[in-house]
Amino acid sequence: MKKASADILFFVLCLCAVFSQDNSYEKTIAEPGSRLEKLEPAGFIEQAAVTGESSIIVPPGDSGFLYSGRIDFSKPATPVFIWQGSGFSCTFYGPSFGISLSSSGQNSYYNVIIDGKIYLLHPSGGSQSYYVLDADLGEGLHTCTVFKRVEAMFAQDKFYGLVLERREQVGGLGSPPPEKDLLIEFYGDSITAGACNEDPDEDSYTNYLEHNNFTSYGAITCRLLDADYSNIAVSGTGISASWNDILLSKTWKNLYPRLRSPLYDFSKRKPDIVVINLGQNDYGYPQSKGEPFPSDFAEKYEAFLHQVREVYPDAWIVCATGGMGSVKSSRALITGINNAVKNCNDEKISVYFYKAFTYNHPRLDTHEKMAYELINFLTDKGIVVQD
């Protein structure tokens, strides 16, 4: 009788959460630009070839690039930007800026951030093209970050180098920016990928411009903490159940988001903090079919944590789950994660369940709240120290 009463109470609390949750996003719609990163009006002009005798090509292997994220360097002359949030930072001499890419499709978008201003780049699919910014940046040294906005499974891009202008024997790249003291790596599903986070109405998979990892909670967290960023997230994936053929518990070591993929080289720089946000689809996919929560979830989650610990022996691992309705609706999910972490008996593995959530994919307001929740948790735990 006590168990039945507890289950009824849990169900009632879930109903209260459902009816109290505002799914309309009316405030965001009323102020459509209030939470969006401001984009500069200048765009990129696509060219089939480099023009002008003063133009110089800076190849991807130049020592002035500081790369970030999980990138395919198997062909050094044409590295592939795979995962959302991947890209590079550099300094370069003005007054012009161009970049050469080829994309696997029509869905790729980048933020090109020059001297703090954000320019949107949308490479067309197909063969190599040159994209030259239609703006005079002025002489002198400029800072630049190129950030892949769109999810890995929707577009991957080969990078051929930068197109810069030589002026009075000064050109090319300056010294690369230093690595940050802190590197945070995020593993997750569509929530962590930033899917639909800028959709104004219902969730949509027709306009990938509105799927922006730059405004996802992970990227926001890293900017606020002045940390380097890595994001390995796939929409629909989970630990035991997935809407597609990718289970992140099995494929997280892969270089690409597919079953048949080379493994990532884990000898590279290791993260100081690993944040795992998985379980939404382990709950949602079986529920959509009228099936129970996976009975092997806790076992597979624990095995996943052991694998991560083996690769990253010194990292703090934070099982920070939520952002959608699963943690409000599934006691089995919460119990499974808690049990898996408890069984690991690892002082540097912690659990956190986000309070901010929505029953659609999280929009910008929810991502912001999640970022601040995560920062407060990391600070309270003493994992990070803020000035």
mmCIF file of N, CA, C and O in Angstrom, residues 182-262:
data_model
loop_
_atom_site.group_PDB
_atom_site.id
_atom_site.type_symbol
_atom_site.label_atom_id
_atom_site.label_comp_id
_atom_site.label_asym_id
_atom_site.label_seq_id
_atom_site.Cartn_x
_atom_site.Cartn_y
_atom_site.Cartn_z
ATOM 1 N N LEU A 182 41.078 25.052 -18.695
ATOM 2 C CA LEU A 182 40.060 24.041 -18.437
ATOM 3 C C LEU A 182 39.468 23.553 -19.750
ATOM 4 O O LEU A 182 39.147 24.350 -20.631
ATOM 5 N N LEU A 183 39.304 22.233 -19.892
ATOM 6 C CA LEU A 183 38.622 21.634 -21.037
ATOM 7 C C LEU A 183 37.452 20.799 -20.519
ATOM 8 O O LEU A 183 37.630 19.926 -19.667
ATOM 9 N N ILE A 184 36.247 21.089 -21.041
ATOM 10 C CA ILE A 184 35.051 20.342 -20.658
ATOM 11 C C ILE A 184 34.518 19.626 -21.896
ATOM 12 O O ILE A 184 34.350 20.241 -22.956
ATOM 13 N N GLU A 185 34.263 18.329 -21.754
ATOM 14 C CA GLU A 185 33.732 17.523 -22.856
ATOM 15 C C GLU A 185 32.331 17.044 -22.486
ATOM 16 O O GLU A 185 32.108 16.527 -21.393
ATOM 17 N N PHE A 186 31.390 17.222 -23.423
ATOM 18 C CA PHE A 186 29.989 16.899 -23.187
ATOM 19 C C PHE A 186 29.586 15.704 -24.049
ATOM 20 O O PHE A 186 29.888 15.653 -25.241
ATOM 21 N N TYR A 187 28.882 14.748 -23.427
ATOM 22 C CA TYR A 187 28.293 13.620 -24.139
ATOM 23 C C TYR A 187 26.784 13.661 -23.941
ATOM 24 O O TYR A 187 26.310 13.847 -22.814
ATOM 25 N N GLY A 188 26.032 13.483 -25.044
ATOM 26 C CA GLY A 188 24.597 13.544 -24.885
ATOM 27 C C GLY A 188 23.837 13.262 -26.158
ATOM 28 O O GLY A 188 24.364 12.713 -27.132
ATOM 29 N N ASP A 189 22.581 13.678 -26.154
ATOM 30 C CA ASP A 189 21.673 13.476 -27.282
ATOM 31 C C ASP A 189 21.303 14.823 -27.890
ATOM 32 O O ASP A 189 22.114 15.753 -27.863
ATOM 33 N N SER A 190 20.095 14.937 -28.426
ATOM 34 C CA SER A 190 19.702 16.166 -29.118
ATOM 35 C C SER A 190 19.707 17.381 -28.201
ATOM 36 O O SER A 190 19.930 18.506 -28.656
ATOM 37 N N ILE A 191 19.469 17.182 -26.916
ATOM 38 C CA ILE A 191 19.492 18.297 -25.969
ATOM 39 C C ILE A 191 20.875 18.932 -25.966
ATOM 40 O O ILE A 191 21.030 20.146 -26.094
ATOM 41 N N THR A 192 21.898 18.096 -25.825
ATOM 42 C CA THR A 192 23.278 18.579 -25.758
ATOM 43 C C THR A 192 23.779 19.044 -27.116
ATOM 44 O O THR A 192 24.645 19.931 -27.200
ATOM 45 N N ALA A 193 23.230 18.468 -28.197
ATOM 46 C CA ALA A 193 23.597 18.920 -29.543
ATOM 47 C C ALA A 193 23.051 20.308 -29.839
ATOM 48 O O ALA A 193 23.554 21.001 -30.723
ATOM 49 N N GLY A 194 21.998 20.719 -29.118
ATOM 50 C CA GLY A 194 21.367 22.014 -29.387
ATOM 51 C C GLY A 194 20.277 21.938 -30.430
ATOM 52 O O GLY A 194 19.895 22.962 -31.003
ATOM 53 N N ALA A 195 19.722 20.745 -30.653
ATOM 54 C CA ALA A 195 18.688 20.578 -31.680
ATOM 55 C C ALA A 195 17.470 21.433 -31.363
ATOM 56 O O ALA A 195 17.003 21.473 -30.216
ATOM 57 N N CYS A 196 16.982 22.138 -32.385
ATOM 58 C CA CYS A 196 15.725 22.907 -32.310
ATOM 59 C C CYS A 196 15.782 24.066 -31.318
ATOM 60 O O CYS A 196 14.747 24.663 -31.017
ATOM 61 N N ASN A 197 16.957 24.414 -30.807
ATOM 62 C CA ASN A 197 16.993 25.386 -29.717
ATOM 63 C C ASN A 197 16.646 26.806 -30.137
ATOM 64 O O ASN A 197 16.361 27.652 -29.290
ATOM 65 N N GLU A 198 16.643 27.075 -31.453
ATOM 66 C CA GLU A 198 16.227 28.401 -31.916
ATOM 67 C C GLU A 198 14.958 28.341 -32.765
ATOM 68 O O GLU A 198 14.592 29.322 -33.406
ATOM 69 N N ASP A 199 14.274 27.194 -32.765
ATOM 70 C CA ASP A 199 12.979 27.097 -33.439
ATOM 71 C C ASP A 199 11.984 28.011 -32.732
ATOM 72 O O ASP A 199 11.852 27.951 -31.507
ATOM 73 N N PRO A 200 11.227 28.831 -33.475
ATOM 74 C CA PRO A 200 10.284 29.744 -32.830
ATOM 75 C C PRO A 200 8.990 29.083 -32.388
ATOM 76 O O PRO A 200 8.311 29.583 -31.489
ATOM 77 N N ASP A 201 8.626 27.970 -33.019
ATOM 78 C CA ASP A 201 7.354 27.327 -32.695
ATOM 79 C C ASP A 201 7.608 25.875 -32.287
ATOM 80 O O ASP A 201 8.321 25.619 -31.350
ATOM 81 N N GLU A 202 7.008 24.933 -33.025
ATOM 82 C CA GLU A 202 7.210 23.523 -32.727
ATOM 83 C C GLU A 202 8.600 23.069 -33.172
ATOM 84 O O GLU A 202 9.248 23.705 -34.001
ATOM 85 N N ASP A 203 9.045 21.952 -32.612
ATOM 86 C CA ASP A 203 10.316 21.372 -33.040
ATOM 87 C C ASP A 203 10.289 21.118 -34.548
ATOM 88 O O ASP A 203 9.313 20.594 -35.084
ATOM 89 N N SER A 204 11.378 21.491 -35.218
ATOM 90 C CA SER A 204 11.433 21.341 -36.666
ATOM 91 C C SER A 204 12.802 20.818 -37.085
ATOM 92 O O SER A 204 13.828 21.264 -36.569
ATOM 93 N N TYR A 205 12.784 19.881 -38.032
ATOM 94 C CA TYR A 205 14.022 19.383 -38.618
ATOM 95 C C TYR A 205 14.077 19.728 -40.101
ATOM 96 O O TYR A 205 14.569 18.961 -40.915
ATOM 97 N N THR A 206 13.590 20.924 -40.436
ATOM 98 C CA THR A 206 13.642 21.390 -41.821
ATOM 99 C C THR A 206 14.572 22.574 -41.985
ATOM 100 O O THR A 206 15.059 22.824 -43.082
ATOM 101 N N ASN A 207 14.831 23.322 -40.934
ATOM 102 C CA ASN A 207 15.709 24.491 -41.008
ATOM 103 C C ASN A 207 16.823 24.322 -39.983
ATOM 104 O O ASN A 207 16.627 24.602 -38.795
ATOM 105 N N TYR A 208 17.981 23.878 -40.444
ATOM 106 C CA TYR A 208 19.074 23.596 -39.522
ATOM 107 C C TYR A 208 19.800 24.855 -39.065
ATOM 108 O O TYR A 208 20.668 24.784 -38.193
ATOM 109 N N LEU A 209 19.437 25.982 -39.624
ATOM 110 C CA LEU A 209 19.948 27.245 -39.101
ATOM 111 C C LEU A 209 19.479 27.436 -37.657
ATOM 112 O O LEU A 209 20.149 28.086 -36.853
ATOM 113 N N GLU A 210 18.332 26.874 -37.331
ATOM 114 C CA GLU A 210 17.751 27.032 -35.995
ATOM 115 C C GLU A 210 18.203 25.951 -35.026
ATOM 116 O O GLU A 210 17.710 25.869 -33.904
ATOM 117 N N HIS A 211 19.142 25.100 -35.455
ATOM 118 C CA HIS A 211 19.793 24.128 -34.571
ATOM 119 C C HIS A 211 21.208 24.648 -34.327
ATOM 120 O O HIS A 211 22.106 24.417 -35.125
ATOM 121 N N ASN A 212 21.405 25.348 -33.236
ATOM 122 C CA ASN A 212 22.645 26.106 -33.058
ATOM 123 C C ASN A 212 23.374 25.674 -31.797
ATOM 124 O O ASN A 212 23.001 26.054 -30.687
ATOM 125 N N ASN A 213 24.429 24.896 -31.977
ATOM 126 C CA ASN A 213 25.173 24.432 -30.811
ATOM 127 C C ASN A 213 25.869 25.560 -30.077
ATOM 128 O O ASN A 213 26.163 25.441 -28.880
ATOM 129 N N PHE A 214 26.108 26.662 -30.752
ATOM 130 C CA PHE A 214 26.777 27.801 -30.120
ATOM 131 C C PHE A 214 25.950 28.349 -28.961
ATOM 132 O O PHE A 214 26.491 28.905 -28.014
ATOM 133 N N THR A 215 24.613 28.197 -29.049
ATOM 134 C CA THR A 215 23.741 28.683 -27.988
ATOM 135 C C THR A 215 23.178 27.529 -27.147
ATOM 136 O O THR A 215 22.154 27.681 -26.496
ATOM 137 N N SER A 216 23.845 26.382 -27.174
ATOM 138 C CA SER A 216 23.467 25.267 -26.317
ATOM 139 C C SER A 216 24.082 25.449 -24.929
ATOM 140 O O SER A 216 25.029 26.215 -24.745
ATOM 141 N N TYR A 217 23.561 24.726 -23.956
ATOM 142 C CA TYR A 217 24.012 24.908 -22.575
ATOM 143 C C TYR A 217 25.489 24.582 -22.401
ATOM 144 O O TYR A 217 26.183 25.217 -21.596
ATOM 145 N N GLY A 218 25.999 23.600 -23.142
ATOM 146 C CA GLY A 218 27.408 23.250 -23.006
ATOM 147 C C GLY A 218 28.327 24.359 -23.470
ATOM 148 O O GLY A 218 29.304 24.712 -22.793
ATOM 149 N N ALA A 219 28.022 24.911 -24.642
ATOM 150 C CA ALA A 219 28.841 25.999 -25.176
ATOM 151 C C ALA A 219 28.742 27.240 -24.296
ATOM 152 O O ALA A 219 29.736 27.935 -24.059
ATOM 153 N N ILE A 220 27.532 27.533 -23.801
ATOM 154 C CA ILE A 220 27.357 28.683 -22.912
ATOM 155 C C ILE A 220 28.168 28.480 -21.635
ATOM 156 O O ILE A 220 28.856 29.390 -21.161
ATOM 157 N N THR A 221 28.095 27.273 -21.074
ATOM 158 C CA THR A 221 28.861 26.964 -19.862
ATOM 159 C C THR A 221 30.347 27.229 -20.064
ATOM 160 O O THR A 221 31.004 27.868 -19.230
ATOM 161 N N CYS A 222 30.882 26.749 -21.170
ATOM 162 C CA CYS A 222 32.318 26.914 -21.415
ATOM 163 C C CYS A 222 32.698 28.367 -21.629
ATOM 164 O O CYS A 222 33.772 28.797 -21.177
ATOM 165 N N ARG A 223 31.854 29.129 -22.297
ATOM 166 C CA ARG A 223 32.183 30.554 -22.468
ATOM 167 C C ARG A 223 32.165 31.275 -21.128
ATOM 168 O O ARG A 223 33.034 32.111 -20.847
ATOM 169 N N LEU A 224 31.188 30.958 -20.291
ATOM 170 C CA LEU A 224 31.099 31.625 -18.988
ATOM 171 C C LEU A 224 32.259 31.234 -18.074
ATOM 172 O O LEU A 224 32.698 32.028 -17.247
ATOM 173 N N LEU A 225 32.760 30.008 -18.221
ATOM 174 C CA LEU A 225 33.879 29.542 -17.395
ATOM 175 C C LEU A 225 35.232 29.764 -18.062
ATOM 176 O O LEU A 225 36.263 29.387 -17.497
ATOM 177 N N ASP A 226 35.230 30.347 -19.264
ATOM 178 C CA ASP A 226 36.453 30.545 -20.039
ATOM 179 C C ASP A 226 37.185 29.214 -20.210
ATOM 180 O O ASP A 226 38.385 29.091 -19.961
ATOM 181 N N ALA A 227 36.415 28.200 -20.643
ATOM 182 C CA ALA A 227 36.953 26.853 -20.818
ATOM 183 C C ALA A 227 36.929 26.451 -22.277
ATOM 184 O O ALA A 227 36.089 26.924 -23.058
ATOM 185 N N ASP A 228 37.834 25.573 -22.677
ATOM 186 C CA ASP A 228 37.769 24.962 -23.999
ATOM 187 C C ASP A 228 36.638 23.932 -24.000
ATOM 188 O O ASP A 228 36.240 23.406 -22.959
ATOM 189 N N TYR A 229 36.159 23.607 -25.220
ATOM 190 C CA TYR A 229 34.871 22.923 -25.372
ATOM 191 C C TYR A 229 34.979 21.774 -26.356
ATOM 192 O O TYR A 229 35.580 21.899 -27.420
ATOM 193 N N SER A 230 34.366 20.647 -25.991
ATOM 194 C CA SER A 230 34.230 19.522 -26.903
ATOM 195 C C SER A 230 32.838 18.932 -26.716
ATOM 196 O O SER A 230 32.366 18.787 -25.583
ATOM 197 N N ASN A 231 32.176 18.604 -27.833
ATOM 198 C CA ASN A 231 30.793 18.140 -27.762
ATOM 199 C C ASN A 231 30.616 16.888 -28.611
ATOM 200 O O ASN A 231 30.818 16.920 -29.829
ATOM 201 N N ILE A 232 30.241 15.781 -27.982
ATOM 202 C CA ILE A 232 29.966 14.518 -28.670
ATOM 203 C C ILE A 232 28.523 14.145 -28.344
ATOM 204 O O ILE A 232 28.237 13.514 -27.324
ATOM 205 N N ALA A 233 27.599 14.583 -29.188
ATOM 206 C CA ALA A 233 26.180 14.342 -28.943
ATOM 207 C C ALA A 233 25.498 13.984 -30.257
ATOM 208 O O ALA A 233 25.828 14.538 -31.307
ATOM 209 N N VAL A 234 24.521 13.075 -30.173
ATOM 210 C CA VAL A 234 23.797 12.598 -31.348
ATOM 211 C C VAL A 234 22.306 12.590 -31.030
ATOM 212 O O VAL A 234 21.878 11.981 -30.043
ATOM 213 N N SER A 235 21.511 13.236 -31.849
ATOM 214 C CA SER A 235 20.068 13.249 -31.639
ATOM 215 C C SER A 235 19.509 11.828 -31.636
ATOM 216 O O SER A 235 19.874 11.004 -32.477
ATOM 217 N N GLY A 236 18.633 11.565 -30.684
ATOM 218 C CA GLY A 236 17.936 10.289 -30.634
ATOM 219 C C GLY A 236 18.651 9.181 -29.903
ATOM 220 O O GLY A 236 18.075 8.115 -29.673
ATOM 221 N N THR A 237 19.896 9.396 -29.510
ATOM 222 C CA THR A 237 20.691 8.308 -28.942
ATOM 223 C C THR A 237 20.441 8.126 -27.450
ATOM 224 O O THR A 237 19.815 8.965 -26.795
ATOM 225 N N GLY A 238 20.940 7.018 -26.928
ATOM 226 C CA GLY A 238 20.806 6.748 -25.509
ATOM 227 C C GLY A 238 21.829 5.733 -25.046
ATOM 228 O O GLY A 238 22.820 5.456 -25.736
ATOM 229 N N ILE A 239 21.576 5.160 -23.881
ATOM 230 C CA ILE A 239 22.422 4.126 -23.309
ATOM 231 C C ILE A 239 21.951 2.747 -23.739
ATOM 232 O O ILE A 239 22.724 1.909 -24.200
ATOM 233 N N SER A 240 20.651 2.492 -23.590
ATOM 234 C CA SER A 240 20.067 1.189 -23.936
ATOM 235 C C SER A 240 19.100 1.257 -25.105
ATOM 236 O O SER A 240 18.797 0.236 -25.710
ATOM 237 N N ALA A 241 18.561 2.437 -25.387
ATOM 238 C CA ALA A 241 17.554 2.584 -26.436
ATOM 239 C C ALA A 241 17.847 3.837 -27.248
ATOM 240 O O ALA A 241 18.367 4.824 -26.727
ATOM 241 N N SER A 242 17.514 3.779 -28.538
ATOM 242 C CA SER A 242 17.794 4.896 -29.434
ATOM 243 C C SER A 242 16.760 4.922 -30.555
ATOM 244 O O SER A 242 16.219 3.888 -30.949
ATOM 245 N N TRP A 243 16.508 6.131 -31.056
ATOM 246 C CA TRP A 243 15.606 6.291 -32.193
ATOM 247 C C TRP A 243 16.296 5.946 -33.508
ATOM 248 O O TRP A 243 15.661 5.894 -34.561
ATOM 249 N N ASN A 244 17.608 5.741 -33.476
ATOM 250 C CA ASN A 244 18.364 5.388 -34.680
ATOM 251 C C ASN A 244 19.318 4.246 -34.344
ATOM 252 O O ASN A 244 19.191 3.622 -33.283
ATOM 253 N N ASP A 245 20.250 3.960 -35.215
ATOM 254 C CA ASP A 245 21.138 2.809 -34.989
ATOM 255 C C ASP A 245 22.384 3.162 -34.183
ATOM 256 O O ASP A 245 23.302 2.356 -34.066
ATOM 257 N N ILE A 246 22.418 4.374 -33.621
ATOM 258 C CA ILE A 246 23.582 4.789 -32.846
ATOM 259 C C ILE A 246 23.238 4.789 -31.361
ATOM 260 O O ILE A 246 22.379 5.551 -30.913
ATOM 261 N N LEU A 247 23.873 3.919 -30.606
ATOM 262 C CA LEU A 247 23.825 3.965 -29.150
ATOM 263 C C LEU A 247 25.129 4.595 -28.675
ATOM 264 O O LEU A 247 26.202 4.052 -28.926
ATOM 265 N N LEU A 248 25.039 5.714 -28.015
ATOM 266 C CA LEU A 248 26.269 6.403 -27.623
ATOM 267 C C LEU A 248 27.087 5.566 -26.648
ATOM 268 O O LEU A 248 28.316 5.683 -26.607
ATOM 269 N N SER A 249 26.427 4.709 -25.883
ATOM 270 C CA SER A 249 27.170 3.829 -24.975
ATOM 271 C C SER A 249 28.085 2.880 -25.729
ATOM 272 O O SER A 249 29.060 2.366 -25.168
ATOM 273 N N LYS A 250 27.798 2.646 -27.017
ATOM 274 C CA LYS A 250 28.631 1.771 -27.842
ATOM 275 C C LYS A 250 29.531 2.546 -28.799
ATOM 276 O O LYS A 250 30.604 2.058 -29.174
ATOM 277 N N THR A 251 29.104 3.731 -29.224
ATOM 278 C CA THR A 251 29.811 4.444 -30.290
ATOM 279 C C THR A 251 30.558 5.692 -29.814
ATOM 280 O O THR A 251 31.125 6.412 -30.635
ATOM 281 N N TRP A 252 30.592 5.958 -28.520
ATOM 282 C CA TRP A 252 31.154 7.207 -28.029
ATOM 283 C C TRP A 252 32.646 7.346 -28.331
ATOM 284 O O TRP A 252 33.168 8.464 -28.392
ATOM 285 N N LYS A 253 33.328 6.238 -28.567
ATOM 286 C CA LYS A 253 34.756 6.304 -28.888
ATOM 287 C C LYS A 253 35.018 6.530 -30.377
ATOM 288 O O LYS A 253 36.164 6.719 -30.787
ATOM 289 N N ASN A 254 33.973 6.536 -31.191
ATOM 290 C CA ASN A 254 34.142 6.658 -32.635
ATOM 291 C C ASN A 254 34.494 8.084 -33.043
ATOM 292 O O ASN A 254 34.049 9.051 -32.427
ATOM 293 N N LEU A 255 35.261 8.185 -34.107
ATOM 294 C CA LEU A 255 35.598 9.495 -34.652
ATOM 295 C C LEU A 255 34.383 10.138 -35.308
ATOM 296 O O LEU A 255 34.171 11.345 -35.195
ATOM 297 N N TYR A 256 33.582 9.330 -35.985
ATOM 298 C CA TYR A 256 32.382 9.818 -36.679
ATOM 299 C C TYR A 256 31.121 9.273 -36.009
ATOM 300 O O TYR A 256 31.168 8.212 -35.366
ATOM 301 N N PRO A 257 29.983 9.957 -36.195
ATOM 302 C CA PRO A 257 28.726 9.484 -35.605
ATOM 303 C C PRO A 257 28.076 8.399 -36.452
ATOM 304 O O PRO A 257 26.984 8.575 -37.002
ATOM 305 N N ARG A 258 28.738 7.288 -36.555
ATOM 306 C CA ARG A 258 28.208 6.146 -37.287
ATOM 307 C C ARG A 258 28.815 4.872 -36.722
ATOM 308 O O ARG A 258 29.827 4.908 -36.015
ATOM 309 N N LEU A 259 28.180 3.749 -37.050
ATOM 310 C CA LEU A 259 28.619 2.474 -36.485
ATOM 311 C C LEU A 259 29.998 2.079 -36.986
ATOM 312 O O LEU A 259 30.866 1.659 -36.215
ATOM 313 N N ARG A 260 30.197 2.180 -38.296
ATOM 314 C CA ARG A 260 31.494 1.838 -38.882
ATOM 315 C C ARG A 260 32.322 3.113 -39.000
ATOM 316 O O ARG A 260 32.141 3.893 -39.925
ATOM 317 N N SER A 261 33.202 3.289 -38.056
ATOM 318 C CA SER A 261 33.999 4.510 -37.995
ATOM 319 C C SER A 261 35.344 4.204 -37.367
ATOM 320 O O SER A 261 35.441 3.348 -36.474
ATOM 321 N N PRO A 262 36.391 4.905 -37.799
ATOM 322 C CA PRO A 262 37.659 4.799 -37.063
ATOM 323 C C PRO A 262 37.459 5.276 -35.627
ATOM 324 O O PRO A 262 36.560 6.081 -35.347
#
